[in-house]
mmCIF file of C-alpha atoms in Angstrom:
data_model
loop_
_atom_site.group_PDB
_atom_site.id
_atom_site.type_symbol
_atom_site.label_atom_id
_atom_site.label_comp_id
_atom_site.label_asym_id
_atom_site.label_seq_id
_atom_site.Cartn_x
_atom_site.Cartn_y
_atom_site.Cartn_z
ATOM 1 C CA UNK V 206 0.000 0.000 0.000
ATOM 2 C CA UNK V 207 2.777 2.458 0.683
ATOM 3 C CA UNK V 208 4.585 1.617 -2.569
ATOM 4 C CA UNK V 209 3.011 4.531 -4.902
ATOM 5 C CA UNK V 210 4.109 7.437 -6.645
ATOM 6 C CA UNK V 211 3.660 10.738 -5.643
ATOM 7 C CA UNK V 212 4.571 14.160 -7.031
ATOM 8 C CA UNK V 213 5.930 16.992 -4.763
ATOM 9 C CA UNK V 214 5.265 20.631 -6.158
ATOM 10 C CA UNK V 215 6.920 23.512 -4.575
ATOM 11 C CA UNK V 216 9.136 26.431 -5.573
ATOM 12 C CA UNK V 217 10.550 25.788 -2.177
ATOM 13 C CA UNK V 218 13.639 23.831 -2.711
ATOM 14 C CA UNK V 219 14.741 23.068 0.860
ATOM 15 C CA UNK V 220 11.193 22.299 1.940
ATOM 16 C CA UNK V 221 10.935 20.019 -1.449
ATOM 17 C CA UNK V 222 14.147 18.095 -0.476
ATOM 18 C CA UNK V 223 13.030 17.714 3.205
ATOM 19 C CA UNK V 224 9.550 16.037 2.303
ATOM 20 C CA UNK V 225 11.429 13.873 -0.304
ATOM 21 C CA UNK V 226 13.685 12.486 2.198
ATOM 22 C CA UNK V 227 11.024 11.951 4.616
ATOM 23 C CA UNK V 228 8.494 10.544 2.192
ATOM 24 C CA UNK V 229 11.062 8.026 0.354
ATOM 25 C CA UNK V 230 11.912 6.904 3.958
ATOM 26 C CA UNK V 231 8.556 5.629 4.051
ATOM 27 C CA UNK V 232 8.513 3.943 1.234
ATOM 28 C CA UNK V 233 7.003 6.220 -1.634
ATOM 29 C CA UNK V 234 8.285 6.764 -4.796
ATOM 30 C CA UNK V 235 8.645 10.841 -5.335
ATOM 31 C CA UNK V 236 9.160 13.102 -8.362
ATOM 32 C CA UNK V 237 9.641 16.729 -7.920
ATOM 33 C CA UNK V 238 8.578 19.854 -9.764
ATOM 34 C CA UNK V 239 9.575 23.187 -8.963
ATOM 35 C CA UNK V 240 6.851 25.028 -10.309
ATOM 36 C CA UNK V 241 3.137 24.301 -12.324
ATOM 37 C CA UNK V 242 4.475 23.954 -15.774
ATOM 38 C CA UNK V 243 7.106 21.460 -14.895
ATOM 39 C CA UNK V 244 4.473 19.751 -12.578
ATOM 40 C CA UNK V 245 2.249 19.096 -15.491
ATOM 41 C CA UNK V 246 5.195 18.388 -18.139
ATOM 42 C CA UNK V 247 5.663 14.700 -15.200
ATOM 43 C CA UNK V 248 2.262 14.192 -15.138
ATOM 44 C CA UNK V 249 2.190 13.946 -19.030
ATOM 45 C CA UNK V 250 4.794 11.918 -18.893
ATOM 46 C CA UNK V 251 5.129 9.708 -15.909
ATOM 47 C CA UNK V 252 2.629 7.331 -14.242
ATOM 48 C CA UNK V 253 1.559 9.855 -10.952
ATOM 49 C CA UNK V 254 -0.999 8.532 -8.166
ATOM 50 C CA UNK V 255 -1.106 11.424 -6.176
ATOM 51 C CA UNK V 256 0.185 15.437 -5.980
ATOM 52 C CA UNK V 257 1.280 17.309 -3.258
ATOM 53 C CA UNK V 258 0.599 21.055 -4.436
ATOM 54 C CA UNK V 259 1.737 24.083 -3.194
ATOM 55 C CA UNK V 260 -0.778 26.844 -3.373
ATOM 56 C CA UNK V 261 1.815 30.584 -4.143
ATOM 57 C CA UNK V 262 4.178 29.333 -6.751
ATOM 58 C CA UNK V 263 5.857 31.503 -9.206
ATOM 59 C CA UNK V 264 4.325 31.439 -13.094
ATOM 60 C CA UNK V 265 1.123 28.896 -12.887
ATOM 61 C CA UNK V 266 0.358 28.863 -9.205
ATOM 62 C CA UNK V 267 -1.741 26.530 -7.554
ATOM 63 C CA UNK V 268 -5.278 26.202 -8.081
ATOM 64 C CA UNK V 269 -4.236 27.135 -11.707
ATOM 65 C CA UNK V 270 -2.001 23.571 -11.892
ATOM 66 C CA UNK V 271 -5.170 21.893 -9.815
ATOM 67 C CA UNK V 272 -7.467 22.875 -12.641
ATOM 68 C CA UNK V 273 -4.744 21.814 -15.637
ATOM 69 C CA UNK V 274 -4.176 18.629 -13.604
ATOM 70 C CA UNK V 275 -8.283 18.115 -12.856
ATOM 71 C CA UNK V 276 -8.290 18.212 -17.210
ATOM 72 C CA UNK V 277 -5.540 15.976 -17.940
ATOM 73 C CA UNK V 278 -6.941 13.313 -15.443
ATOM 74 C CA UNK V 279 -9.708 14.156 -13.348
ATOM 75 C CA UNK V 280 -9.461 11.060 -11.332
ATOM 76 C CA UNK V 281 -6.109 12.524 -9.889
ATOM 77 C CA UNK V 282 -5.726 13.259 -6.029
ATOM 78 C CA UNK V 283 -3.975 16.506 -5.091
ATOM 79 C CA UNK V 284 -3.860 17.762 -1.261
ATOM 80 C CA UNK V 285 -3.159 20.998 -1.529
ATOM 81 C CA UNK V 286 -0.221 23.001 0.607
ATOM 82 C CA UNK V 287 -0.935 26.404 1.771
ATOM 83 C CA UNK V 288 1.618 28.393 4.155
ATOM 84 C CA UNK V 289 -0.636 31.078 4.018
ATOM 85 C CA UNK V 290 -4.119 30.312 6.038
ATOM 86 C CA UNK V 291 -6.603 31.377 3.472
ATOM 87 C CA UNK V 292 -10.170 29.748 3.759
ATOM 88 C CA UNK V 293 -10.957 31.012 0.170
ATOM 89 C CA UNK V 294 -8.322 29.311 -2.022
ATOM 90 C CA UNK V 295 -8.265 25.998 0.372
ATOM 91 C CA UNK V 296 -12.470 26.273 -0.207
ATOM 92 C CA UNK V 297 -11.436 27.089 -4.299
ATOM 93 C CA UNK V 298 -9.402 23.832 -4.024
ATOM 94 C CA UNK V 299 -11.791 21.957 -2.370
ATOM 95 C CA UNK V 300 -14.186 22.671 -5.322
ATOM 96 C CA UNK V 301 -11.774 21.897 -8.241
ATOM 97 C CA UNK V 302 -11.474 18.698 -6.811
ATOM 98 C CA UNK V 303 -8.780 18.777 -4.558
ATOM 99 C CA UNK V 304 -8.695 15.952 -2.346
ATOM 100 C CA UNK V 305 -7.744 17.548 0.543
ATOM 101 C CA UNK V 306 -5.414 20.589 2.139
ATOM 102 C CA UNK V 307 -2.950 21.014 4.764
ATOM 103 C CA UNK V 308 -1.214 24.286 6.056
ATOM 104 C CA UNK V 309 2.543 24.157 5.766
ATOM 105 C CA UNK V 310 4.959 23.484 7.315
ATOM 106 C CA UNK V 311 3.116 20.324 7.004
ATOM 107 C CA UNK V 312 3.438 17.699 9.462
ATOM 108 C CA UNK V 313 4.893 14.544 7.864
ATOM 109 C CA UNK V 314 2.609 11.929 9.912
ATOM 110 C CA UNK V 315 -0.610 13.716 8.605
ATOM 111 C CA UNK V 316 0.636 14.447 5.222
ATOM 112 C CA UNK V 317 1.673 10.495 5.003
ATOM 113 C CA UNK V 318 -1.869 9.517 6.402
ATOM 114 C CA UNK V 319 -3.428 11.473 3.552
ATOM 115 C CA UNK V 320 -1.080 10.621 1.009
ATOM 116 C CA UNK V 321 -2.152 7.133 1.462
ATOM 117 C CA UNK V 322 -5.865 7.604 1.803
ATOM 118 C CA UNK V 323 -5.653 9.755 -1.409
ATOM 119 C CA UNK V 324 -3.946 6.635 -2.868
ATOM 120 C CA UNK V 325 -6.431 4.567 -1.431
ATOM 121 C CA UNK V 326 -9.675 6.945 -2.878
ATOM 122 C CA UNK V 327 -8.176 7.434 -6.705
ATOM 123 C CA UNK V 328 -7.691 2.894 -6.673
ATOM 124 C CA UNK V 329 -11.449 2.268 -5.199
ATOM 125 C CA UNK V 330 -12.514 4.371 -8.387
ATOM 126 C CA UNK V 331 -10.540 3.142 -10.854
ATOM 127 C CA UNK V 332 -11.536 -0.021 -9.862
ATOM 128 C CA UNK V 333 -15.087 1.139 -10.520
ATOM 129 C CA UNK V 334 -14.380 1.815 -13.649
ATOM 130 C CA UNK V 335 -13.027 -0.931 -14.674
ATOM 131 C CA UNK V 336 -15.934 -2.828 -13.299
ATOM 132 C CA UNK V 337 -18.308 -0.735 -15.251
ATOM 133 C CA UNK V 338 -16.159 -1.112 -18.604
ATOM 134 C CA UNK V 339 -16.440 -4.463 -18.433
ATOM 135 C CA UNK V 340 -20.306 -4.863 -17.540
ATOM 136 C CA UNK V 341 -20.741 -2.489 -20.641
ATOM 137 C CA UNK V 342 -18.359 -4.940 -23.079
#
């Protein structure tokens, strides 16, 4: 269950590199993006289960990557990361699909325990999916 790929977005390099340590120790596989564009550029490209976005980020910021992301795949989990406590644009998230949010600095225990249930929501609906295609075959 712990074995799953998330992406980490954050213009925040030393903040990046702690979660990635932190997260590989528990056994996920990360990729990193520094910014929106890049974020979506992996996601194209590379099989992603769940993202970890950061909310202010230079160029594309946040709930502008959520809604790119929410095209590309709509069945894609994203918590959001805010550092700045703002009710509207974790509400915004919410609405755009976001799975859920946490305020940064994050702690690693909760951002693990929804990591996994993110992990856990995206595979129950695949699965439904994939029930459904084959009922309609």
């Amino acid at each position: 269950m712990n074995n799953f790929n998330v992406l980490l977005v954050d213009d925040e390099l030393e903040f990046l590199a702690t979660l990635v340590k932190r997260l590989t120790k528990r056994g996920l596989n990360i990729s990193t993006a520094k910014n929106g564009e890049d974020a979506l550029k992996i996601i194209g490209g590379k099989v992603i289960d769940v993202v970890v976005l950061d909310v202010r980020m230079p160029g594309i910021d946040g709930i502008q990557t959520l809604r790119e992301i929410k095209k590309k795949d709509p069945l894609m989990e994203v918590i959001m990361l805010t550092g700045h406590a703002s009710v509207e644009v974790a509400i915004e998230g919410m609405e755009l699909g976001a799975f859920d949010y946490l305020m940064k600095p994050a702690d690693i225990d909760e951002l693990f325990y929804k990591l996994q249930d993110a992990f856990k929501k995206k595979t129950i609906q695949r699965e439904k999916i994939k029930k459904l295609e084959e009922i309609i075959r």
